[in-house]
Amino acid sequence: MRAVAFATANSALFWCRGWSWAVDGVCESFCNVMTAAAEAAPAAAAAQPGSSSPASLDSPPYSGAALEAHVQRSWSYFRSLGSPKWHVAPMVDQSELPFRMLCRAHGAEAAYTPMLHSRLFLEQQKYRDEHFSTCPGDRPLFVQFCANDPHTFVAAAEIVQEHADYIDLNLGCPQRIAKRGNYGAFLMDDTQLIEQLVLAAATRLRTPVSCKIRLFPDVSKTIEYARMLQAAGCSLLAVHGRLRECKDNSAVRADWDGIAAVRAAVQIPVLANGDVQCMADAQRLLAHTKADGVLSAEPLLSDPALFSSSRQPEVGWATLFCLDGRFCSSWQQRV
């Protein structure tokens, strides 16, 4: 399989020039990495520890001792990647390679690609060339797909799995286009299909499967959902603390208690997503939910250094405001 790495130096320069505070040399080093990407990407992917092969003695759905073994493999793999805590969330037309590399240069420890349409990715070389790019420094990497057919999902993932640390199934997109296409959060109406998608991927792929989900209105149903995904072979869950009906994230506060309930109910690694506007928010979300990492999306567009270690909040009035002057949501009391 040929390496899929084609982002240009001009793309990197475009992103870097968007933030004047980017450190000197980010663009240059990024372009140097891209020069060798086509030859080095397969070797870099091969060096990453993988999940058990499809020929393992136990296969999903897991229960009992087999579930315990799956959980242990999931944690061993997550730790082999460095237990990444700060994640760039998937954003259509935004979390592309140059932006991911910029965020990584300023504190992000892992990143998601934009959502890829599994059928188009499988069928169209042009779509693959236009929508996916990576390089050796772009790790750990979650390659995210939307899908509603197990065979198509697996076949698309097989093309790119050597360049990914997780193959991620988008189960959280709430937009109208996802409803028309029957994917994302609208698969929540058919959890049996979701189980089939995860089972197929966990059984047939060498790269571990992750899922990004939203909450059901009923917390008990959310817990049942998360446990089903774990048993089906999901190795990591990212939980957006909002309902499918919430299309405007600014209109409704994320339900951190719902994320915490999922974290307590499953044994695999869990990432928390929702209302991370600044580093103080990220730290508070971790403390509140006991999650193993957090994601941020739109706030990174205005501050790609949101996860920078130099942004540790100071005690006092400085904690009230994020870099762009907005009120830091971590200061707002949650009840």
mmCIF file of N, CA and C in Angstrom, residues 21-153:
data_model
loop_
_atom_site.group_PDB
_atom_site.id
_atom_site.type_symbol
_atom_site.label_atom_id
_atom_site.label_comp_id
_atom_site.label_asym_id
_atom_site.label_seq_id
_atom_site.Cartn_x
_atom_site.Cartn_y
_atom_site.Cartn_z
ATOM 1 N N TRP A 21 1.759 33.999 16.670
ATOM 2 C CA TRP A 21 2.585 33.599 17.807
ATOM 3 C C TRP A 21 3.200 32.228 17.625
ATOM 4 N N ALA A 22 2.941 31.550 16.510
ATOM 5 C CA ALA A 22 3.525 30.222 16.300
ATOM 6 C C ALA A 22 5.042 30.322 16.365
ATOM 7 N N VAL A 23 5.674 29.333 17.014
ATOM 8 C CA VAL A 23 7.117 29.412 17.201
ATOM 9 C C VAL A 23 7.830 29.360 15.865
ATOM 10 N N ASP A 24 8.972 30.032 15.793
ATOM 11 C CA ASP A 24 9.771 30.018 14.574
ATOM 12 C C ASP A 24 10.193 28.594 14.269
ATOM 13 N N GLY A 25 10.098 28.236 13.026
ATOM 14 C CA GLY A 25 10.564 26.925 12.598
ATOM 15 C C GLY A 25 9.490 25.873 12.504
ATOM 16 N N VAL A 26 8.275 26.147 12.996
ATOM 17 C CA VAL A 26 7.214 25.142 12.914
ATOM 18 C C VAL A 26 6.935 24.798 11.460
ATOM 19 N N CYS A 27 6.789 25.843 10.633
ATOM 20 C CA CYS A 27 6.490 25.591 9.220
ATOM 21 C C CYS A 27 7.620 24.828 8.561
ATOM 22 N N GLU A 28 8.868 25.257 8.827
ATOM 23 C CA GLU A 28 10.012 24.623 8.182
ATOM 24 C C GLU A 28 10.123 23.163 8.582
ATOM 25 N N SER A 29 9.981 22.879 9.899
ATOM 26 C CA SER A 29 10.114 21.497 10.346
ATOM 27 C C SER A 29 8.976 20.649 9.824
ATOM 28 N N PHE A 30 7.796 21.235 9.745
ATOM 29 C CA PHE A 30 6.662 20.492 9.208
ATOM 30 C C PHE A 30 6.914 20.105 7.757
ATOM 31 N N CYS A 31 7.418 21.051 6.965
ATOM 32 C CA CYS A 31 7.684 20.761 5.554
ATOM 33 C C CYS A 31 8.773 19.713 5.409
ATOM 34 N N ASN A 32 9.793 19.753 6.289
ATOM 35 C CA ASN A 32 10.839 18.746 6.226
ATOM 36 C C ASN A 32 10.288 17.363 6.515
ATOM 37 N N VAL A 33 9.373 17.283 7.479
ATOM 38 C CA VAL A 33 8.740 16.002 7.782
ATOM 39 C C VAL A 33 7.981 15.483 6.583
ATOM 40 N N MET A 34 7.268 16.391 5.902
ATOM 41 C CA MET A 34 6.454 15.956 4.774
ATOM 42 C C MET A 34 7.295 15.445 3.621
ATOM 43 N N THR A 35 8.530 15.927 3.488
ATOM 44 C CA THR A 35 9.378 15.506 2.378
ATOM 45 C C THR A 35 9.606 14.005 2.404
ATOM 46 N N ALA A 36 9.769 13.444 3.611
ATOM 47 C CA ALA A 36 10.071 12.020 3.735
ATOM 48 C C ALA A 36 8.857 11.185 4.071
ATOM 49 N N ALA A 37 7.666 11.779 4.089
ATOM 50 C CA ALA A 37 6.484 11.072 4.572
ATOM 51 C C ALA A 37 6.153 9.848 3.744
ATOM 52 N N ALA A 38 6.223 9.958 2.412
ATOM 53 C CA ALA A 38 5.793 8.858 1.559
ATOM 54 C C ALA A 38 6.598 7.597 1.804
ATOM 55 N N GLU A 39 7.911 7.758 2.092
ATOM 56 C CA GLU A 39 8.729 6.580 2.318
ATOM 57 C C GLU A 39 8.640 6.088 3.761
ATOM 58 N N ALA A 40 8.484 7.013 4.714
ATOM 59 C CA ALA A 40 8.610 6.646 6.120
ATOM 60 C C ALA A 40 7.312 6.252 6.774
ATOM 61 N N ALA A 41 6.162 6.651 6.231
ATOM 62 C CA ALA A 41 4.893 6.410 6.918
ATOM 63 C C ALA A 41 4.627 4.940 7.189
ATOM 64 N N PRO A 42 4.825 4.022 6.229
ATOM 65 C CA PRO A 42 4.555 2.620 6.544
ATOM 66 C C PRO A 42 5.421 2.090 7.670
ATOM 67 N N ALA A 43 6.712 2.470 7.700
ATOM 68 C CA ALA A 43 7.587 1.993 8.759
ATOM 69 C C ALA A 43 7.165 2.547 10.105
ATOM 70 N N ALA A 44 6.755 3.821 10.126
ATOM 71 C CA ALA A 44 6.314 4.419 11.383
ATOM 72 C C ALA A 44 5.063 3.740 11.887
ATOM 73 N N ALA A 45 4.152 3.425 10.987
ATOM 74 C CA ALA A 45 2.925 2.744 11.392
ATOM 75 C C ALA A 45 3.232 1.358 11.914
ATOM 76 N N ALA A 46 4.167 0.658 11.263
ATOM 77 C CA ALA A 46 4.486 -0.697 11.685
ATOM 78 C C ALA A 46 5.110 -0.719 13.067
ATOM 79 N N ALA A 47 5.776 0.390 13.451
ATOM 80 C CA ALA A 47 6.423 0.445 14.752
ATOM 81 C C ALA A 47 5.429 0.622 15.878
ATOM 82 N N GLN A 48 4.210 1.020 15.572
ATOM 83 C CA GLN A 48 3.201 1.213 16.590
ATOM 84 C C GLN A 48 2.652 -0.127 17.044
ATOM 85 N N PRO A 49 2.526 -0.346 18.359
ATOM 86 C CA PRO A 49 1.918 -1.594 18.825
ATOM 87 C C PRO A 49 0.492 -1.688 18.343
ATOM 88 N N GLY A 50 0.085 -2.863 17.901
ATOM 89 C CA GLY A 50 -1.262 -3.045 17.381
ATOM 90 C C GLY A 50 -2.124 -3.868 18.299
ATOM 91 N N SER A 51 -3.374 -4.010 17.935
ATOM 92 C CA SER A 51 -4.290 -4.850 18.686
ATOM 93 C C SER A 51 -4.079 -6.289 18.275
ATOM 94 N N SER A 52 -4.809 -7.170 18.919
ATOM 95 C CA SER A 52 -4.692 -8.573 18.573
ATOM 96 C C SER A 52 -5.180 -8.796 17.155
ATOM 97 N N SER A 53 -4.632 -9.773 16.490
ATOM 98 C CA SER A 53 -4.995 -10.048 15.103
ATOM 99 C C SER A 53 -6.346 -10.710 15.040
ATOM 100 N N PRO A 54 -6.969 -10.734 13.839
ATOM 101 C CA PRO A 54 -8.252 -11.401 13.709
ATOM 102 C C PRO A 54 -8.206 -12.881 14.059
ATOM 103 N N ALA A 55 -7.004 -13.446 14.098
ATOM 104 C CA ALA A 55 -6.889 -14.871 14.380
ATOM 105 C C ALA A 55 -6.754 -15.166 15.867
ATOM 106 N N SER A 56 -6.947 -14.163 16.754
ATOM 107 C CA SER A 56 -6.810 -14.403 18.179
ATOM 108 C C SER A 56 -7.845 -15.407 18.650
ATOM 109 N N LEU A 57 -7.539 -16.046 19.783
ATOM 110 C CA LEU A 57 -8.384 -17.136 20.253
ATOM 111 C C LEU A 57 -9.761 -16.662 20.672
ATOM 112 N N ASP A 58 -9.852 -15.446 21.182
ATOM 113 C CA ASP A 58 -11.148 -14.905 21.566
ATOM 114 C C ASP A 58 -11.531 -13.809 20.582
ATOM 115 N N SER A 59 -12.795 -13.698 20.308
ATOM 116 C CA SER A 59 -13.277 -12.674 19.387
ATOM 117 C C SER A 59 -14.580 -12.112 19.929
ATOM 118 N N PRO A 60 -14.877 -10.869 19.591
ATOM 119 C CA PRO A 60 -16.090 -10.237 20.114
ATOM 120 C C PRO A 60 -17.357 -10.859 19.537
ATOM 121 N N PRO A 61 -18.497 -10.696 20.249
ATOM 122 C CA PRO A 61 -18.669 -9.915 21.489
ATOM 123 C C PRO A 61 -18.050 -10.608 22.696
ATOM 124 N N TYR A 62 -17.450 -9.786 23.547
ATOM 125 C CA TYR A 62 -16.715 -10.307 24.688
ATOM 126 C C TYR A 62 -17.585 -10.358 25.939
ATOM 127 N N SER A 63 -17.268 -11.321 26.795
ATOM 128 C CA SER A 63 -17.881 -11.400 28.121
ATOM 129 C C SER A 63 -16.927 -12.180 29.010
ATOM 130 N N GLY A 64 -17.117 -12.058 30.301
ATOM 131 C CA GLY A 64 -16.311 -12.822 31.240
ATOM 132 C C GLY A 64 -14.818 -12.599 31.080
ATOM 133 N N ALA A 65 -14.060 -13.685 31.058
ATOM 134 C CA ALA A 65 -12.604 -13.607 30.962
ATOM 135 C C ALA A 65 -12.164 -12.975 29.650
ATOM 136 N N ALA A 66 -12.904 -13.218 28.567
ATOM 137 C CA ALA A 66 -12.547 -12.632 27.271
ATOM 138 C C ALA A 66 -12.686 -11.116 27.318
ATOM 139 N N LEU A 67 -13.699 -10.611 28.014
ATOM 140 C CA LEU A 67 -13.861 -9.163 28.160
ATOM 141 C C LEU A 67 -12.715 -8.583 28.974
ATOM 142 N N GLU A 68 -12.331 -9.276 30.039
ATOM 143 C CA GLU A 68 -11.203 -8.804 30.844
ATOM 144 C C GLU A 68 -9.932 -8.729 30.007
ATOM 145 N N ALA A 69 -9.711 -9.727 29.147
ATOM 146 C CA ALA A 69 -8.531 -9.727 28.299
ATOM 147 C C ALA A 69 -8.585 -8.574 27.297
ATOM 148 N N HIS A 70 -9.779 -8.322 26.763
ATOM 149 C CA HIS A 70 -9.948 -7.199 25.829
ATOM 150 C C HIS A 70 -9.634 -5.881 26.516
ATOM 151 N N VAL A 71 -10.102 -5.713 27.739
ATOM 152 C CA VAL A 71 -9.840 -4.490 28.493
ATOM 153 C C VAL A 71 -8.337 -4.331 28.728
ATOM 154 N N GLN A 72 -7.672 -5.416 29.103
ATOM 155 C CA GLN A 72 -6.230 -5.342 29.345
ATOM 156 C C GLN A 72 -5.470 -4.971 28.078
ATOM 157 N N ARG A 73 -5.877 -5.565 26.938
ATOM 158 C CA ARG A 73 -5.234 -5.208 25.671
ATOM 159 C C ARG A 73 -5.466 -3.743 25.337
ATOM 160 N N SER A 74 -6.693 -3.257 25.588
ATOM 161 C CA SER A 74 -7.021 -1.864 25.288
ATOM 162 C C SER A 74 -6.155 -0.913 26.091
ATOM 163 N N TRP A 75 -5.967 -1.222 27.369
ATOM 164 C CA TRP A 75 -5.140 -0.347 28.209
ATOM 165 C C TRP A 75 -3.664 -0.453 27.863
ATOM 166 N N SER A 76 -3.204 -1.656 27.570
ATOM 167 C CA SER A 76 -1.796 -1.811 27.193
ATOM 168 C C SER A 76 -1.492 -1.012 25.934
ATOM 169 N N TYR A 77 -2.408 -1.050 24.996
ATOM 170 C CA TYR A 77 -2.215 -0.320 23.747
ATOM 171 C C TYR A 77 -2.245 1.184 23.986
ATOM 172 N N PHE A 78 -3.223 1.656 24.749
ATOM 173 C CA PHE A 78 -3.337 3.081 25.053
ATOM 174 C C PHE A 78 -2.068 3.579 25.748
ATOM 175 N N ARG A 79 -1.562 2.796 26.675
ATOM 176 C CA ARG A 79 -0.339 3.196 27.382
ATOM 177 C C ARG A 79 0.871 3.151 26.467
ATOM 178 N N SER A 80 0.888 2.215 25.509
ATOM 179 C CA SER A 80 2.013 2.149 24.573
ATOM 180 C C SER A 80 2.093 3.394 23.702
ATOM 181 N N LEU A 81 0.968 4.098 23.554
ATOM 182 C CA LEU A 81 0.932 5.346 22.796
ATOM 183 C C LEU A 81 1.288 6.548 23.662
ATOM 184 N N GLY A 82 1.577 6.294 24.936
ATOM 185 C CA GLY A 82 1.923 7.376 25.844
ATOM 186 C C GLY A 82 0.757 7.895 26.661
ATOM 187 N N SER A 83 -0.368 7.172 26.659
ATOM 188 C CA SER A 83 -1.574 7.615 27.377
ATOM 189 C C SER A 83 -1.899 9.069 27.064
ATOM 190 N N PRO A 84 -2.093 9.405 25.786
ATOM 191 C CA PRO A 84 -2.308 10.810 25.411
ATOM 192 C C PRO A 84 -3.520 11.409 26.123
ATOM 193 N N LYS A 85 -3.328 12.599 26.632
ATOM 194 C CA LYS A 85 -4.368 13.255 27.439
ATOM 195 C C LYS A 85 -5.082 14.372 26.685
ATOM 196 N N TRP A 86 -4.353 15.106 25.842
ATOM 197 C CA TRP A 86 -4.919 16.291 25.174
ATOM 198 C C TRP A 86 -5.117 15.985 23.692
ATOM 199 N N HIS A 87 -6.375 16.031 23.231
ATOM 200 C CA HIS A 87 -6.728 15.549 21.900
ATOM 201 C C HIS A 87 -7.387 16.637 21.051
ATOM 202 N N VAL A 88 -6.962 16.716 19.793
ATOM 203 C CA VAL A 88 -7.639 17.563 18.811
ATOM 204 C C VAL A 88 -8.847 16.790 18.291
ATOM 205 N N ALA A 89 -10.034 17.328 18.506
ATOM 206 C CA ALA A 89 -11.263 16.637 18.115
ATOM 207 C C ALA A 89 -11.449 16.681 16.599
ATOM 208 N N PRO A 90 -12.232 15.748 16.055
ATOM 209 C CA PRO A 90 -12.498 15.773 14.610
ATOM 210 C C PRO A 90 -13.349 16.973 14.229
ATOM 211 N N MET A 91 -12.930 17.679 13.174
ATOM 212 C CA MET A 91 -13.674 18.837 12.673
ATOM 213 C C MET A 91 -13.621 18.811 11.150
ATOM 214 N N VAL A 92 -14.771 18.741 10.535
ATOM 215 C CA VAL A 92 -14.834 18.710 9.076
ATOM 216 C C VAL A 92 -14.212 19.981 8.503
ATOM 217 N N ASP A 93 -13.317 19.801 7.536
ATOM 218 C CA ASP A 93 -12.619 20.901 6.867
ATOM 219 C C ASP A 93 -11.732 21.714 7.806
ATOM 220 N N GLN A 94 -11.465 21.205 9.001
ATOM 221 C CA GLN A 94 -10.651 21.967 9.948
ATOM 222 C C GLN A 94 -9.484 21.150 10.509
ATOM 223 N N SER A 95 -9.734 19.940 10.987
ATOM 224 C CA SER A 95 -8.661 19.172 11.630
ATOM 225 C C SER A 95 -7.823 18.426 10.597
ATOM 226 N N GLU A 96 -7.408 19.171 9.568
ATOM 227 C CA GLU A 96 -6.549 18.613 8.530
ATOM 228 C C GLU A 96 -5.109 18.533 9.037
ATOM 229 N N LEU A 97 -4.259 17.867 8.255
ATOM 230 C CA LEU A 97 -2.885 17.612 8.685
ATOM 231 C C LEU A 97 -2.129 18.859 9.129
ATOM 232 N N PRO A 98 -2.081 19.950 8.357
ATOM 233 C CA PRO A 98 -1.302 21.108 8.829
ATOM 234 C C PRO A 98 -1.779 21.643 10.172
ATOM 235 N N PHE A 99 -3.107 21.672 10.358
ATOM 236 C CA PHE A 99 -3.625 22.164 11.633
ATOM 237 C C PHE A 99 -3.315 21.193 12.763
ATOM 238 N N ARG A 100 -3.411 19.905 12.499
ATOM 239 C CA ARG A 100 -3.069 18.919 13.528
ATOM 240 C C ARG A 100 -1.621 19.085 13.965
ATOM 241 N N MET A 101 -0.725 19.279 12.987
ATOM 242 C CA MET A 101 0.691 19.421 13.315
ATOM 243 C C MET A 101 0.954 20.706 14.096
ATOM 244 N N LEU A 102 0.229 21.756 13.777
ATOM 245 C CA LEU A 102 0.378 23.006 14.524
ATOM 246 C C LEU A 102 -0.048 22.796 15.974
ATOM 247 N N CYS A 103 -1.177 22.134 16.189
ATOM 248 C CA CYS A 103 -1.649 21.874 17.554
ATOM 249 C C CYS A 103 -0.681 20.960 18.300
ATOM 250 N N ARG A 104 -0.133 19.962 17.598
ATOM 251 C CA ARG A 104 0.833 19.063 18.239
ATOM 252 C C ARG A 104 2.073 19.838 18.680
ATOM 253 N N ALA A 105 2.478 20.813 17.889
ATOM 254 C CA ALA A 105 3.650 21.623 18.243
ATOM 255 C C ALA A 105 3.405 22.478 19.473
ATOM 256 N N HIS A 106 2.150 22.623 19.873
ATOM 257 C CA HIS A 106 1.797 23.479 21.006
ATOM 258 C C HIS A 106 0.970 22.739 22.050
ATOM 259 N N GLY A 107 1.280 21.448 22.264
ATOM 260 C CA GLY A 107 0.729 20.756 23.425
ATOM 261 C C GLY A 107 -0.228 19.625 23.172
ATOM 262 N N ALA A 108 -0.887 19.576 22.014
ATOM 263 C CA ALA A 108 -1.791 18.463 21.742
ATOM 264 C C ALA A 108 -0.993 17.168 21.636
ATOM 265 N N GLU A 109 -1.497 16.107 22.221
ATOM 266 C CA GLU A 109 -0.774 14.841 22.274
ATOM 267 C C GLU A 109 -1.344 13.788 21.332
ATOM 268 N N ALA A 110 -2.507 14.022 20.781
ATOM 269 C CA ALA A 110 -3.131 13.116 19.813
ATOM 270 C C ALA A 110 -4.158 13.919 19.036
ATOM 271 N N ALA A 111 -4.609 13.365 17.901
ATOM 272 C CA ALA A 111 -5.536 14.123 17.062
ATOM 273 C C ALA A 111 -6.390 13.195 16.225
ATOM 274 N N TYR A 112 -7.560 13.707 15.852
ATOM 275 C CA TYR A 112 -8.480 13.028 14.951
ATOM 276 C C TYR A 112 -8.423 13.687 13.583
ATOM 277 N N THR A 113 -8.567 12.881 12.541
ATOM 278 C CA THR A 113 -8.793 13.438 11.216
ATOM 279 C C THR A 113 -10.214 13.989 11.155
ATOM 280 N N PRO A 114 -10.526 14.800 10.158
ATOM 281 C CA PRO A 114 -11.936 15.097 9.911
ATOM 282 C C PRO A 114 -12.675 13.796 9.590
ATOM 283 N N MET A 115 -13.976 13.796 9.772
ATOM 284 C CA MET A 115 -14.778 12.619 9.445
ATOM 285 C C MET A 115 -14.666 12.299 7.952
ATOM 286 N N LEU A 116 -14.388 11.046 7.660
ATOM 287 C CA LEU A 116 -14.296 10.575 6.277
ATOM 288 C C LEU A 116 -15.507 9.700 5.968
ATOM 289 N N HIS A 117 -16.082 9.881 4.795
ATOM 290 C CA HIS A 117 -17.235 9.085 4.376
ATOM 291 C C HIS A 117 -16.725 7.735 3.879
ATOM 292 N N SER A 118 -17.081 6.660 4.554
ATOM 293 C CA SER A 118 -16.467 5.364 4.267
ATOM 294 C C SER A 118 -16.716 4.894 2.833
ATOM 295 N N ARG A 119 -17.918 5.079 2.307
ATOM 296 C CA ARG A 119 -18.192 4.604 0.949
ATOM 297 C C ARG A 119 -17.392 5.399 -0.075
ATOM 298 N N LEU A 120 -17.372 6.718 0.073
ATOM 299 C CA LEU A 120 -16.621 7.544 -0.867
ATOM 300 C C LEU A 120 -15.127 7.260 -0.756
ATOM 301 N N PHE A 121 -14.655 7.055 0.459
ATOM 302 C CA PHE A 121 -13.242 6.768 0.661
ATOM 303 C C PHE A 121 -12.857 5.450 -0.005
ATOM 304 N N LEU A 122 -13.736 4.481 0.066
ATOM 305 C CA LEU A 122 -13.468 3.175 -0.532
ATOM 306 C C LEU A 122 -13.505 3.231 -2.055
ATOM 307 N N GLU A 123 -14.450 3.974 -2.602
ATOM 308 C CA GLU A 123 -14.714 3.917 -4.041
ATOM 309 C C GLU A 123 -13.932 4.921 -4.871
ATOM 310 N N GLN A 124 -13.499 6.029 -4.277
ATOM 311 C CA GLN A 124 -12.959 7.116 -5.090
ATOM 312 C C GLN A 124 -11.543 7.502 -4.667
ATOM 313 N N GLN A 125 -10.590 7.259 -5.552
ATOM 314 C CA GLN A 125 -9.214 7.675 -5.298
ATOM 315 C C GLN A 125 -9.124 9.189 -5.117
ATOM 316 N N LYS A 126 -9.885 9.934 -5.918
ATOM 317 C CA LYS A 126 -9.857 11.394 -5.813
ATOM 318 C C LYS A 126 -10.288 11.839 -4.425
ATOM 319 N N TYR A 127 -11.321 11.209 -3.888
ATOM 320 C CA TYR A 127 -11.785 11.557 -2.541
ATOM 321 C C TYR A 127 -10.681 11.279 -1.523
ATOM 322 N N ARG A 128 -10.009 10.129 -1.647
ATOM 323 C CA ARG A 128 -8.936 9.808 -0.716
ATOM 324 C C ARG A 128 -7.815 10.835 -0.800
ATOM 325 N N ASP A 129 -7.442 11.196 -2.016
ATOM 326 C CA ASP A 129 -6.355 12.145 -2.198
ATOM 327 C C ASP A 129 -6.695 13.532 -1.648
ATOM 328 N N GLU A 130 -7.946 13.904 -1.746
ATOM 329 C CA GLU A 130 -8.360 15.242 -1.324
ATOM 330 C C GLU A 130 -8.606 15.335 0.184
ATOM 331 N N HIS A 131 -8.979 14.230 0.809
ATOM 332 C CA HIS A 131 -9.476 14.309 2.184
ATOM 333 C C HIS A 131 -8.613 13.628 3.233
ATOM 334 N N PHE A 132 -7.578 12.899 2.829
ATOM 335 C CA PHE A 132 -6.730 12.273 3.844
ATOM 336 C C PHE A 132 -5.263 12.498 3.535
ATOM 337 N N SER A 133 -4.539 12.945 4.528
ATOM 338 C CA SER A 133 -3.088 13.068 4.443
ATOM 339 C C SER A 133 -2.511 12.901 5.835
ATOM 340 N N THR A 134 -1.287 12.417 5.890
ATOM 341 C CA THR A 134 -0.625 12.243 7.175
ATOM 342 C C THR A 134 0.869 12.242 6.956
ATOM 343 N N CYS A 135 1.615 12.108 8.048
ATOM 344 C CA CYS A 135 3.069 12.033 7.989
ATOM 345 C C CYS A 135 3.532 11.336 9.256
ATOM 346 N N PRO A 136 4.812 10.933 9.338
ATOM 347 C CA PRO A 136 5.266 10.189 10.518
ATOM 348 C C PRO A 136 5.063 10.924 11.836
ATOM 349 N N GLY A 137 5.163 12.245 11.824
ATOM 350 C CA GLY A 137 4.981 12.988 13.063
ATOM 351 C C GLY A 137 3.545 13.137 13.500
ATOM 352 N N ASP A 138 2.630 12.703 12.678
ATOM 353 C CA ASP A 138 1.192 12.863 12.936
ATOM 354 C C ASP A 138 0.655 11.654 13.704
ATOM 355 N N ARG A 139 1.254 11.378 14.863
ATOM 356 C CA ARG A 139 0.850 10.244 15.662
ATOM 357 C C ARG A 139 0.854 10.644 17.133
ATOM 358 N N PRO A 140 0.031 10.038 17.975
ATOM 359 C CA PRO A 140 -1.054 9.103 17.665
ATOM 360 C C PRO A 140 -2.163 9.789 16.855
ATOM 361 N N LEU A 141 -2.759 8.994 15.968
ATOM 362 C CA LEU A 141 -3.770 9.519 15.051
ATOM 363 C C LEU A 141 -5.012 8.640 15.059
ATOM 364 N N PHE A 142 -6.162 9.280 15.237
ATOM 365 C CA PHE A 142 -7.457 8.629 15.081
ATOM 366 C C PHE A 142 -7.963 8.959 13.678
ATOM 367 N N VAL A 143 -8.153 7.956 12.847
ATOM 368 C CA VAL A 143 -8.739 8.176 11.527
ATOM 369 C C VAL A 143 -10.226 7.859 11.640
ATOM 370 N N GLN A 144 -11.056 8.885 11.472
ATOM 371 C CA GLN A 144 -12.482 8.735 11.740
ATOM 372 C C GLN A 144 -13.298 8.555 10.471
ATOM 373 N N PHE A 145 -14.205 7.584 10.522
ATOM 374 C CA PHE A 145 -15.125 7.322 9.423
ATOM 375 C C PHE A 145 -16.565 7.423 9.910
ATOM 376 N N CYS A 146 -17.451 7.848 9.002
ATOM 377 C CA CYS A 146 -18.879 7.602 9.191
ATOM 378 C C CYS A 146 -19.233 6.401 8.326
ATOM 379 N N ALA A 147 -20.162 5.590 8.793
ATOM 380 C CA ALA A 147 -20.498 4.367 8.066
ATOM 381 C C ALA A 147 -21.847 3.858 8.530
ATOM 382 N N ASN A 148 -22.498 3.103 7.651
ATOM 383 C CA ASN A 148 -23.721 2.393 8.038
ATOM 384 C C ASN A 148 -23.767 0.990 7.441
ATOM 385 N N ASP A 149 -22.637 0.559 6.872
ATOM 386 C CA ASP A 149 -22.524 -0.789 6.315
ATOM 387 C C ASP A 149 -21.220 -1.406 6.813
ATOM 388 N N PRO A 150 -21.273 -2.527 7.523
ATOM 389 C CA PRO A 150 -20.052 -3.106 8.095
ATOM 390 C C PRO A 150 -18.976 -3.415 7.066
ATOM 391 N N HIS A 151 -19.358 -3.993 5.930
ATOM 392 C CA HIS A 151 -18.363 -4.351 4.923
ATOM 393 C C HIS A 151 -17.670 -3.104 4.376
ATOM 394 N N THR A 152 -18.442 -2.074 4.075
ATOM 395 C CA THR A 152 -17.871 -0.840 3.543
ATOM 396 C C THR A 152 -16.959 -0.174 4.563
ATOM 397 N N PHE A 153 -17.383 -0.138 5.813
ATOM 398 C CA PHE A 153 -16.582 0.454 6.881
ATOM 399 C C PHE A 153 -15.232 -0.246 6.994
#
